[in-house]
Each structure stands twice: as structure tokens, then as C-alpha cells.
Coordinates of C-alpha atoms in Angstrom, one line a residue:
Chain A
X1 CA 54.5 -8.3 4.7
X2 CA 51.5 -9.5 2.6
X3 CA 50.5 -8.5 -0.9
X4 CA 47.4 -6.5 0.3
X5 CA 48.7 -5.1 3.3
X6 CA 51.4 -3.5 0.7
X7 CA 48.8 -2.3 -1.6
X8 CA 46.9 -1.2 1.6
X9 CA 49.9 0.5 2.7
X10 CA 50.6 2.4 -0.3
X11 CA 47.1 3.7 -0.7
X12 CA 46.9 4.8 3.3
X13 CA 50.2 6.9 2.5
X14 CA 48.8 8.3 -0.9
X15 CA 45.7 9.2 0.9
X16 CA 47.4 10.8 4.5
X17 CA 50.0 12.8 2.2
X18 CA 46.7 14.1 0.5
X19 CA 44.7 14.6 4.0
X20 CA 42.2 13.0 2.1
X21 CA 40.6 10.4 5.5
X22 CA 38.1 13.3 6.1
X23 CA 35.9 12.0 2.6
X24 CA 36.8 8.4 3.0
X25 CA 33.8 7.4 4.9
X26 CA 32.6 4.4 3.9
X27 CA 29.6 5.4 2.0
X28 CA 31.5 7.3 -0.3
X29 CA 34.3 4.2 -0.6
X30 CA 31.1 2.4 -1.8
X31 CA 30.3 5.7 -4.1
X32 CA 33.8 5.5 -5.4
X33 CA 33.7 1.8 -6.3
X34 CA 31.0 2.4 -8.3
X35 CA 31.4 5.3 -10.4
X36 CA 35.0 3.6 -10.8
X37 CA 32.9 0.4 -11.9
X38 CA 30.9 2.6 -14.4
X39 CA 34.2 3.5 -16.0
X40 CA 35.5 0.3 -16.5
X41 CA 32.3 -1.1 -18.0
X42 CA 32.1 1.8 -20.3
X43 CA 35.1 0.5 -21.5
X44 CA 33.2 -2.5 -23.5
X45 CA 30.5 -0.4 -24.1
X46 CA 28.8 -0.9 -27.9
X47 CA 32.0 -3.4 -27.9
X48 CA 31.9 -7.1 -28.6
X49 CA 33.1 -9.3 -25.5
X50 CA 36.7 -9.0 -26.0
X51 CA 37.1 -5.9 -28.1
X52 CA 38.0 -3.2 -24.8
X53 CA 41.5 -1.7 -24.6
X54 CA 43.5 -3.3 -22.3
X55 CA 45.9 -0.2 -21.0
X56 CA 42.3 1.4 -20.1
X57 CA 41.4 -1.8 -18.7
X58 CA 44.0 -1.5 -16.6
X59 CA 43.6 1.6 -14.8
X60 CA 40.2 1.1 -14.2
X61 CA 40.4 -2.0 -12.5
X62 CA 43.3 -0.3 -10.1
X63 CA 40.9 2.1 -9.1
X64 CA 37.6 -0.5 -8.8
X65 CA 40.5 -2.2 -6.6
X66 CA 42.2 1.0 -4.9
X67 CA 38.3 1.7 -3.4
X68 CA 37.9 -2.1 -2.6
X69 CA 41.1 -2.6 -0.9
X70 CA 40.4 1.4 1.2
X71 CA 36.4 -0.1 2.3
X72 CA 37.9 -3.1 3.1
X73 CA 40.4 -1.6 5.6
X74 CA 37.7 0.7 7.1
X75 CA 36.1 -2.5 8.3
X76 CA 39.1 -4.2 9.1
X77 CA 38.3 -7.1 6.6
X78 CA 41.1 -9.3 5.1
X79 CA 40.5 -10.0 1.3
X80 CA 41.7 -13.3 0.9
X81 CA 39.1 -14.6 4.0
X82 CA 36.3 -12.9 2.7
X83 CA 36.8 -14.3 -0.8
X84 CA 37.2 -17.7 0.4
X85 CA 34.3 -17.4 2.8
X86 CA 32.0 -15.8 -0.2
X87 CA 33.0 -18.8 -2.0
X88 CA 32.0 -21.7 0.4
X89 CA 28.6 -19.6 1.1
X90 CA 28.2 -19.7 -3.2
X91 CA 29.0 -23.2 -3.1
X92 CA 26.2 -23.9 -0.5
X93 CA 23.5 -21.6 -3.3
X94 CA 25.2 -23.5 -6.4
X95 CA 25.7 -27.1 -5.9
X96 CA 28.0 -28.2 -9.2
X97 CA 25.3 -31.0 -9.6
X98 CA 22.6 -28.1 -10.4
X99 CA 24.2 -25.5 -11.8
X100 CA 27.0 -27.0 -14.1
X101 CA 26.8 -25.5 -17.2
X102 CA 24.7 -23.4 -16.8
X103 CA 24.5 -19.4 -15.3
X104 CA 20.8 -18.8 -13.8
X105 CA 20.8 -17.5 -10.5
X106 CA 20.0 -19.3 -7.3
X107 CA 16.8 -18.6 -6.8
X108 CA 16.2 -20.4 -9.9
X109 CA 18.0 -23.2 -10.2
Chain B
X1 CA 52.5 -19.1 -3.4
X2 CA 50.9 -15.4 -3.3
X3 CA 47.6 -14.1 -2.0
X4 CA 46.1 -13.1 -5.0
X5 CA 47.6 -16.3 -6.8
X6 CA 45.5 -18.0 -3.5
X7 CA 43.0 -16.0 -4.5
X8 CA 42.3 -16.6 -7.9
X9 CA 43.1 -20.4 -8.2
X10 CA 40.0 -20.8 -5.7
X11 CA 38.0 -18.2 -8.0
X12 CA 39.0 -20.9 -10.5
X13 CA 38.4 -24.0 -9.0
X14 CA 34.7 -22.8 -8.1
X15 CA 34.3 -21.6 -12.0
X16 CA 35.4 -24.8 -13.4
X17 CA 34.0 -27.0 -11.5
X18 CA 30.3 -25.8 -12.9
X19 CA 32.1 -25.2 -16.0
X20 CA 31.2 -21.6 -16.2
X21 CA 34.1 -20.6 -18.0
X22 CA 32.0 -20.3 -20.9
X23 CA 30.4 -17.3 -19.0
X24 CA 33.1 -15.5 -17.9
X25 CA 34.2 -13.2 -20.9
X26 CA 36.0 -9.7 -20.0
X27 CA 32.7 -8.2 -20.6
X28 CA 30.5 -9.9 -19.0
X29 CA 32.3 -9.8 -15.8
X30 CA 32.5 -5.7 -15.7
X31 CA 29.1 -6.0 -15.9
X32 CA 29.1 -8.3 -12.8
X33 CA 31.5 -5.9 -11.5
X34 CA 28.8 -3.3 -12.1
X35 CA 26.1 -5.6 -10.5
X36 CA 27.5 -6.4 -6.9
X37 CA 29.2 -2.8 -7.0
X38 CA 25.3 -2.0 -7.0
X39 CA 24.7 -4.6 -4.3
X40 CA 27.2 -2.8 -2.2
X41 CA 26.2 0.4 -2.7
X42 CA 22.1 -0.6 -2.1
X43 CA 23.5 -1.4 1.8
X44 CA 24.4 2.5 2.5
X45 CA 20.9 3.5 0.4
X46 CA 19.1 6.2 2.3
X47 CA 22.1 6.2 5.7
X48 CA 24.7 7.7 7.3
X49 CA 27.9 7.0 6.5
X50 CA 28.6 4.4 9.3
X51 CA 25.0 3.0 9.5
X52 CA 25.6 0.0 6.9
X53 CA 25.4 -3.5 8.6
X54 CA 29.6 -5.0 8.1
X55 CA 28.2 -8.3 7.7
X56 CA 26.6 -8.1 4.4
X57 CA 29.2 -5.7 3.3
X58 CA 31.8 -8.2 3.8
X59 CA 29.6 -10.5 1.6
X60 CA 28.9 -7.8 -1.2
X61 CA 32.7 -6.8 -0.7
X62 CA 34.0 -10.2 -1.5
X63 CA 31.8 -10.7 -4.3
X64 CA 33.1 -7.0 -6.1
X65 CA 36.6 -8.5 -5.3
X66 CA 35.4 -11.8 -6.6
X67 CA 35.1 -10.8 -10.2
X68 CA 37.7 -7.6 -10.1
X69 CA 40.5 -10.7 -9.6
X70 CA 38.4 -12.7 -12.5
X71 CA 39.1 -9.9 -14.6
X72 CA 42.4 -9.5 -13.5
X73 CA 43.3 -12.9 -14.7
X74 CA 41.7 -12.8 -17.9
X75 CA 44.1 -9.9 -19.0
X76 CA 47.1 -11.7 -16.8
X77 CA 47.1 -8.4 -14.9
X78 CA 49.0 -8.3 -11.3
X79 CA 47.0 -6.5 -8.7
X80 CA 49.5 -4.9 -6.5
X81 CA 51.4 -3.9 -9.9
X82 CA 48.8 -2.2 -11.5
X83 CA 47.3 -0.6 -8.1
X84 CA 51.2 0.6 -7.7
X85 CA 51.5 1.8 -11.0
X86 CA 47.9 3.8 -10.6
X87 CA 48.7 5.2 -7.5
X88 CA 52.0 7.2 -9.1
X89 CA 50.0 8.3 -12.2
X90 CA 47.6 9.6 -9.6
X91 CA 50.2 11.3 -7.8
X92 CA 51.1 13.5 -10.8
X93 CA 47.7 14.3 -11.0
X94 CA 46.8 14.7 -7.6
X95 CA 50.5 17.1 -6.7
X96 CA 50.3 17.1 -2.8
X97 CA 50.5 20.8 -2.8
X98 CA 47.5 21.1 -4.7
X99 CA 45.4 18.7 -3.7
X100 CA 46.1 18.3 0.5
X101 CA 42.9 18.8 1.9
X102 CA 40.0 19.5 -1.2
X103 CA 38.8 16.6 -3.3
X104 CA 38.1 18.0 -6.3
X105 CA 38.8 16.4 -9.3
X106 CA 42.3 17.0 -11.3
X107 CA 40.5 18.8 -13.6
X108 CA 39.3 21.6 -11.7
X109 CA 42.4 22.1 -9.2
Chain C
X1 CA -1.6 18.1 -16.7
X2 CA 1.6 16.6 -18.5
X3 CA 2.5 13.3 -18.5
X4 CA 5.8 13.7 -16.4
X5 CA 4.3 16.0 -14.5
X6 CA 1.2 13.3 -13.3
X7 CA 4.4 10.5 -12.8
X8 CA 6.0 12.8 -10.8
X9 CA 2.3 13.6 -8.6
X10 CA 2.3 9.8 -7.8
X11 CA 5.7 9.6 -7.1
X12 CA 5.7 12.4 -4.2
X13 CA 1.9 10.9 -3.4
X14 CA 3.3 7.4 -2.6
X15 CA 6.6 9.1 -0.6
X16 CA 4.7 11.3 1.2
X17 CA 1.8 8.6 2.4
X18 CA 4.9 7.5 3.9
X19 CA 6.5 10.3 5.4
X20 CA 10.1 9.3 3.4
X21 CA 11.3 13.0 2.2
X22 CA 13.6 13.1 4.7
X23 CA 15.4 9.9 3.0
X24 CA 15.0 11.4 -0.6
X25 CA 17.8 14.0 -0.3
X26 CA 19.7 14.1 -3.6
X27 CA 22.8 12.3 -3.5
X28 CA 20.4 9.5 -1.8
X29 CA 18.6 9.9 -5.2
X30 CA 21.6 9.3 -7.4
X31 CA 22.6 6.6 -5.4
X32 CA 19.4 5.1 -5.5
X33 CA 19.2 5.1 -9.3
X34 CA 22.8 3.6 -9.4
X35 CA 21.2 0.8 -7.4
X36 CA 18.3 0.5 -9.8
X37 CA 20.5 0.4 -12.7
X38 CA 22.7 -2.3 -11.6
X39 CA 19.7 -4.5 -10.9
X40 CA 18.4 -4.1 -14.4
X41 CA 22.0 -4.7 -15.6
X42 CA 21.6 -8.1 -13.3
X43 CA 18.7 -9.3 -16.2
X44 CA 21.2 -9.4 -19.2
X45 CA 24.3 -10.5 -17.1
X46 CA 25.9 -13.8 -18.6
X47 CA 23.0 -13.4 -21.4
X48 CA 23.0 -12.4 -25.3
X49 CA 21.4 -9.3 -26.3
X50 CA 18.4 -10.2 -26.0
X51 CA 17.6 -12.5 -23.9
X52 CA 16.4 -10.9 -20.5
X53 CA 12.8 -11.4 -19.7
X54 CA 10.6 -8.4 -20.4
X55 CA 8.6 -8.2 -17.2
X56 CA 11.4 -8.3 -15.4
X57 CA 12.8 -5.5 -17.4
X58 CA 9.7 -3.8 -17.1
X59 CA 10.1 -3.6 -13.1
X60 CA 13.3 -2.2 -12.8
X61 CA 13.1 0.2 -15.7
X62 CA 10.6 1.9 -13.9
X63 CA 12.7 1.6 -10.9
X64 CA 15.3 3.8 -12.6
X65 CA 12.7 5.9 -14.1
X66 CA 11.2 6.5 -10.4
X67 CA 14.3 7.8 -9.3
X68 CA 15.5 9.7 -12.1
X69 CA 11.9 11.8 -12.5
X70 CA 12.4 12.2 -8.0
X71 CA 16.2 13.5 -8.7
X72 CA 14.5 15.8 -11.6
X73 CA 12.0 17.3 -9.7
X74 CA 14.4 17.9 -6.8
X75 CA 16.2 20.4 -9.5
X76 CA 13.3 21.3 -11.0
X77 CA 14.0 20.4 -14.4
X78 CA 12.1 19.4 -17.1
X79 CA 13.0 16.4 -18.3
X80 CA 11.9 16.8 -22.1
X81 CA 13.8 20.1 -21.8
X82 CA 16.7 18.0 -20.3
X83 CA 16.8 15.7 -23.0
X84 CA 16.1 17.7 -25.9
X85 CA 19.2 20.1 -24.8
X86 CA 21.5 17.1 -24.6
X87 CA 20.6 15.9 -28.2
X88 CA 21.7 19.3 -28.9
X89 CA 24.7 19.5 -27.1
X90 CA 25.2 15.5 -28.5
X91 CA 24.9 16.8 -31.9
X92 CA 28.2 18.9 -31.4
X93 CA 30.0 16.6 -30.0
X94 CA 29.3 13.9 -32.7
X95 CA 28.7 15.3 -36.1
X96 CA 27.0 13.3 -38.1
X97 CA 30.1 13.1 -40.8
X98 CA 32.4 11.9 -38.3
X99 CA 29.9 9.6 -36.3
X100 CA 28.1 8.0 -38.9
X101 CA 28.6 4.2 -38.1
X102 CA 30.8 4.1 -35.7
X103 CA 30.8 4.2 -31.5
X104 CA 33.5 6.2 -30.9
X105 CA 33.8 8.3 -28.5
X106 CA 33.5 11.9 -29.0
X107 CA 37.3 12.5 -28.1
X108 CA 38.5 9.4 -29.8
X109 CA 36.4 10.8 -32.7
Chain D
X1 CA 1.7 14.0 -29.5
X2 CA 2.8 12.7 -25.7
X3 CA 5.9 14.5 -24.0
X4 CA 7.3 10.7 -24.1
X5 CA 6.4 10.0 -27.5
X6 CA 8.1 13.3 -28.8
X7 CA 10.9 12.4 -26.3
X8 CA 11.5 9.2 -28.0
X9 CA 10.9 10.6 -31.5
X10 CA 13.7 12.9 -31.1
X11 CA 16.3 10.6 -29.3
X12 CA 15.8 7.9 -32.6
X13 CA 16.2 10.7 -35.0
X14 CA 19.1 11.5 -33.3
X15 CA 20.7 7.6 -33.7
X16 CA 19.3 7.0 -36.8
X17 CA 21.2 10.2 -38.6
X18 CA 24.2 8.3 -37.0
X19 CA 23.3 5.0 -37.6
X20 CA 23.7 3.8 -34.5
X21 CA 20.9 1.6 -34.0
X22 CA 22.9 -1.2 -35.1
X23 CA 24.8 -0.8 -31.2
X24 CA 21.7 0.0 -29.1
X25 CA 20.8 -3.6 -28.3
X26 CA 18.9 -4.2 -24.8
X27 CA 22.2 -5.2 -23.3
X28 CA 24.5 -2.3 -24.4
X29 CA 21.3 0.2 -23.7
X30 CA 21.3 -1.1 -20.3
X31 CA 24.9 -0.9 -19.8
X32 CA 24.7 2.2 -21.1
X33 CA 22.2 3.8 -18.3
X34 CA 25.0 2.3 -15.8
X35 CA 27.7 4.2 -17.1
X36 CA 25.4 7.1 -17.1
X37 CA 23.9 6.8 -13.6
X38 CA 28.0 6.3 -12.0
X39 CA 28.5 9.6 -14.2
X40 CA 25.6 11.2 -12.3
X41 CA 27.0 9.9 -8.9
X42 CA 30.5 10.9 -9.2
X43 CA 28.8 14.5 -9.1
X44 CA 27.7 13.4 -5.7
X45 CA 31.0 11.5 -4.8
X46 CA 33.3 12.9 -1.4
X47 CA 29.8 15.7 -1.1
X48 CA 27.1 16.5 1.5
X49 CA 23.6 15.8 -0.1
X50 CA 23.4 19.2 -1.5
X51 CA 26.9 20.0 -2.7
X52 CA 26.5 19.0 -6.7
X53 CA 26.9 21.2 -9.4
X54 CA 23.3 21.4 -10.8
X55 CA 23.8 22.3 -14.5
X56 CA 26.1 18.9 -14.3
X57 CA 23.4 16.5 -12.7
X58 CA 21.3 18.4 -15.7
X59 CA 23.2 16.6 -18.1
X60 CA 24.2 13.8 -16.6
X61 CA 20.4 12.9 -15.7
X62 CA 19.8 13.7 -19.3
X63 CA 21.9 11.0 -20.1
X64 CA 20.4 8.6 -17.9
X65 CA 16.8 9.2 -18.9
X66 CA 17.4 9.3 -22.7
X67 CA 18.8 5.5 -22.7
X68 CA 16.1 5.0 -20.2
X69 CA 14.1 5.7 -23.1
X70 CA 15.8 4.0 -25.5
X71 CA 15.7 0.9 -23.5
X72 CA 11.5 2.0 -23.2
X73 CA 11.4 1.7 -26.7
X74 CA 13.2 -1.6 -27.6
X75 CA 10.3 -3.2 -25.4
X76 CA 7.8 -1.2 -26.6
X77 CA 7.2 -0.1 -22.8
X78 CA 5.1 2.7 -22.1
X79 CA 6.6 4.9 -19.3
X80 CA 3.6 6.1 -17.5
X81 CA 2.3 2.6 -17.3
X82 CA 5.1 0.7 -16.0
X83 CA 6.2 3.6 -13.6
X84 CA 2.6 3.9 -12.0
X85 CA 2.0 -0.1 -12.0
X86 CA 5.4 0.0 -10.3
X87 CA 4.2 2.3 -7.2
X88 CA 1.2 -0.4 -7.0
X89 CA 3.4 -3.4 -6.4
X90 CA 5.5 -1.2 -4.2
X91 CA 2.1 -0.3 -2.2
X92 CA 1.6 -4.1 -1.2
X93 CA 5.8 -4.2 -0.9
X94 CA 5.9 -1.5 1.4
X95 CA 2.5 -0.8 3.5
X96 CA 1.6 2.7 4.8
X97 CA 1.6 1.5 8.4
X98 CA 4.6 -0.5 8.7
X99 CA 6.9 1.6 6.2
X100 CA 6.0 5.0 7.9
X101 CA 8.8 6.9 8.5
X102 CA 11.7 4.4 7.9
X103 CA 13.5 3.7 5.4
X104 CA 13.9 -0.4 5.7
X105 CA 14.1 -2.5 3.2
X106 CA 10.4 -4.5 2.3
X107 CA 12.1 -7.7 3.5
X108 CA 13.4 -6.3 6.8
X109 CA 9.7 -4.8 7.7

């Protein structure tokens, strides 16, 4: 079995044990992925880049994950080809020629 | 070679070909985290809970995973480990007994 | 009339010219600020302090604002009275001995 | 003295007993407001539109408007005039007759 159908797997049978499918409409997936976003970034809040605990770090970015991994299912999406899709489309709005070195958006390159 | 490792060597490749590893300190990309969490959330804004058009979510999706595996790698942290490892600390705090069927928070069950 | 109270005026002015009450149901409201937020997050992302552009800023701080004075008047609260009684309920939580200088966190305090 | 003015009087009296201005930079203020707003949503999160514990959203709105304000401040941003020059661009963004009623995005009209 693949890595994310494990982590999927796990999370379906945390959630079913729980009865929990009732809230996990996708709205509140997207919700959940950002008030678990919020935490994280509070994280390096008032902090210089690298100054944010990193067994904090850690949890939050399980959940931030945890909610990604449950929307994705709900749509039936497979991570790795919707990263590597997202990636091609960025490459297409950030030829290396215009934006190498430097990090303005698209629309302004 | 894993997923994720797939993953995040193409996360890679696209950063350091435009040699925006410069950018891409831990807290920079929660913020970005932050941002397309945002951009993800803006496509259920004023809906019902199924009305959100899949395509662009699976474009604002991959971008949230995008930098949640850029994070990931900056603290050398394994995805399925620390999702694994999140779901069992949320299982003492979310007992089955106590929590089938509600979803309130572990601090008011 | 009071200066939130003639922001607030417009605000319901320009949503009811366009019949959109029925979109502005709370939750909608918090989400909508979430959405705000991250966009104005967006201006400092891969930037120092201070180097967003101010009109920018300008747009979606008023964004947030827009929301956050709807979401208030849904509740009817005040939001001087708001603030005021969290700069009390602040002072508690961070005594100036123990907070003087420092960002912890209350409970890290 | 204006109900903003007296507002923002009170929230830098508040820092400046703690010395905190040396951590309110732009960037932090507008993380900040994020990690405030995903506070105010997770009151929302796994809810119908009206389910939320009002005297929370009281003070997690508080939160959200008072770095709002802070953020006002650092720019020297007046929030009446940004807030009503906002509804103007969003009259010629989102016209009476075409935005009626729905809730589409200006861009989708």
C-alpha cells in the first residue's frame, strides 16, 4: 500500500471509531485546515525565522496535514498528482529565466 | 523511492532551479501555508458544503500540500510518522466513549 | 452618529443594494475575514518587515475590517466595548512584571 | 476624541506598559490578525451558521480588530476612510444589477 493511502487509512479509522463523517463535509475540512494553519503560524509569531519550537512544529503540521490528506479523499484526489500537476501549471506562471532569484508573484513578473 | 520523498525532490527541483531557497525559511512558509489555506477556504465562501468547484480546489489543495511538505523537510520531519504519531495523542484525547458522535473540543467533553 | 456606527450604515447600505443578507450568515462572516486575512498576509509573504506596499495594505485591511464590523453587528456588540474588555481581560493574563519585554505567551509566562 | 482614536490610544498604552512595540512590526501584526481570525473560526468549525458561543466570538473578534488596529496605526491608516473608499471600488467591482442576489465572485460576473 502507498504512504498516503496508509495515512488516509489511519485517519478514516480514527474518524469512523469517532462517528465523526457527519462534520466532515468539505467546507469544514477547508475550516479545519485553516484554523490548524493559524496554529502553526502562531507558532513563529513575534519570532525570528527560525526561532519556533520544533515538537510544536510538529503537531501542527500533522494536523494542517491530517485535514489536507481527509479533503483530499472527499474529492477523491491523489496527492502526489496534484502536487506534480500544481507544479508544471507554476512552471508555466514562473519561467526560471524571469523569476530566478527573485519571489514577486506572477502577475508581476 | 517513497511518495513524499517523490514529492518533495520535485518541490525541490522547482525551488532551486529559480533559486528561491533564499525564500523559503520555516517562517515564511507557515505564512504561505496561511495564504493558500486562505485561497482554499475563499472557494466554499458564502456556499454549501458541496457547492465548491473540485477543480480549483485541487489546485488550491496542492498548493497547501506544496508548502506543508516544504516545511516538513526543512525540520527533516516524516509525514506519515508525525500524522501517525498525532493521530494516537489525539486518541487519548478524543477516548471513543467520550467523544463518538459530538465534536466538541477535548476540553469541554 | 458614531464612527462605527456610520461604517457599519454603509456596510449594510452596500449589502442590502444587493440583496446579499442571505450570504452574510455568521460563520460565512468568520470565514470571510479568514479569507481577508490571508490575502493581507499574501503582501508581506517572502518580504522583511516592512516592505509591503501600503495601498495594497490599505485595501485589504479594510477588507478585514469590513467583515469584522458585519460579524459585530450580527452580535450586536460594540466594538470599542469589545476591545476595551479584552485589554482588560489582557491585562490579567500578562502582568506587566512578568510581560515586560518579552512575547511569551500567557501560559508559557 | 474619535471612538478609533480612543481605541487605538488604549491598545498602545496597553503595549507600551509591556514594551512590546519592539515585536509589532507590519509583518508579525499581520500574522497576528491570522492567528486571531482562525481563532474566531474554530468557534464556527464542525457548526450550523448559528451554533457559536457568542461571548467567545466577543473575544475572539476583539482580538482580531485590536491588531486590525494596530496594523491601522503602523500605516497611519484612518479606518473610516479606507473602509468607506473600500465599498466604492467594490461598487464598480461588483455592480448593483449584475451582483443582485448572488454571491459570485467580481471576476465570474
Amino acid at each position: 500500500m502507498k504512504e498516503s493511502e496508509e495515512i488516509i487509512q489511519a485517519l478514516l479509522k480514527f474518524r469512523d471509531e469517532r462517528d465523526w463523517e457527519q462534520f466532515h463535509n468539505p467546507k469544514d475540512l477547508a475550516l479545519a485546515i485553516n484554523v490548524e494553519a493559524g496554529e502553526l503560524l502562531e507558532l513563529f509569531l513575534w519570532k525570528n525565522h527560525n526561532e519556533a519550537n520544533r515538537d510544536k512544529i510538529k503537531e501542527e503540521l500533522a494536523d494542517v496535514f491530517s485535514y489536507a490528506f481527509l479533503l483530499a479523499e472527499k474529492y477523491n484526489l491523489n496527492v502526489k498528482d496534484i502536487v506534480l500537476e500544481k507544479i508544471k501549471i507554476n512552471g508555466e506562471k514562473y519561467p526560471v529565466d524571469k523569476s530566478k532569484g527573485n519571489a514577486k508573484k506572477y502577475n508581476e513578473l
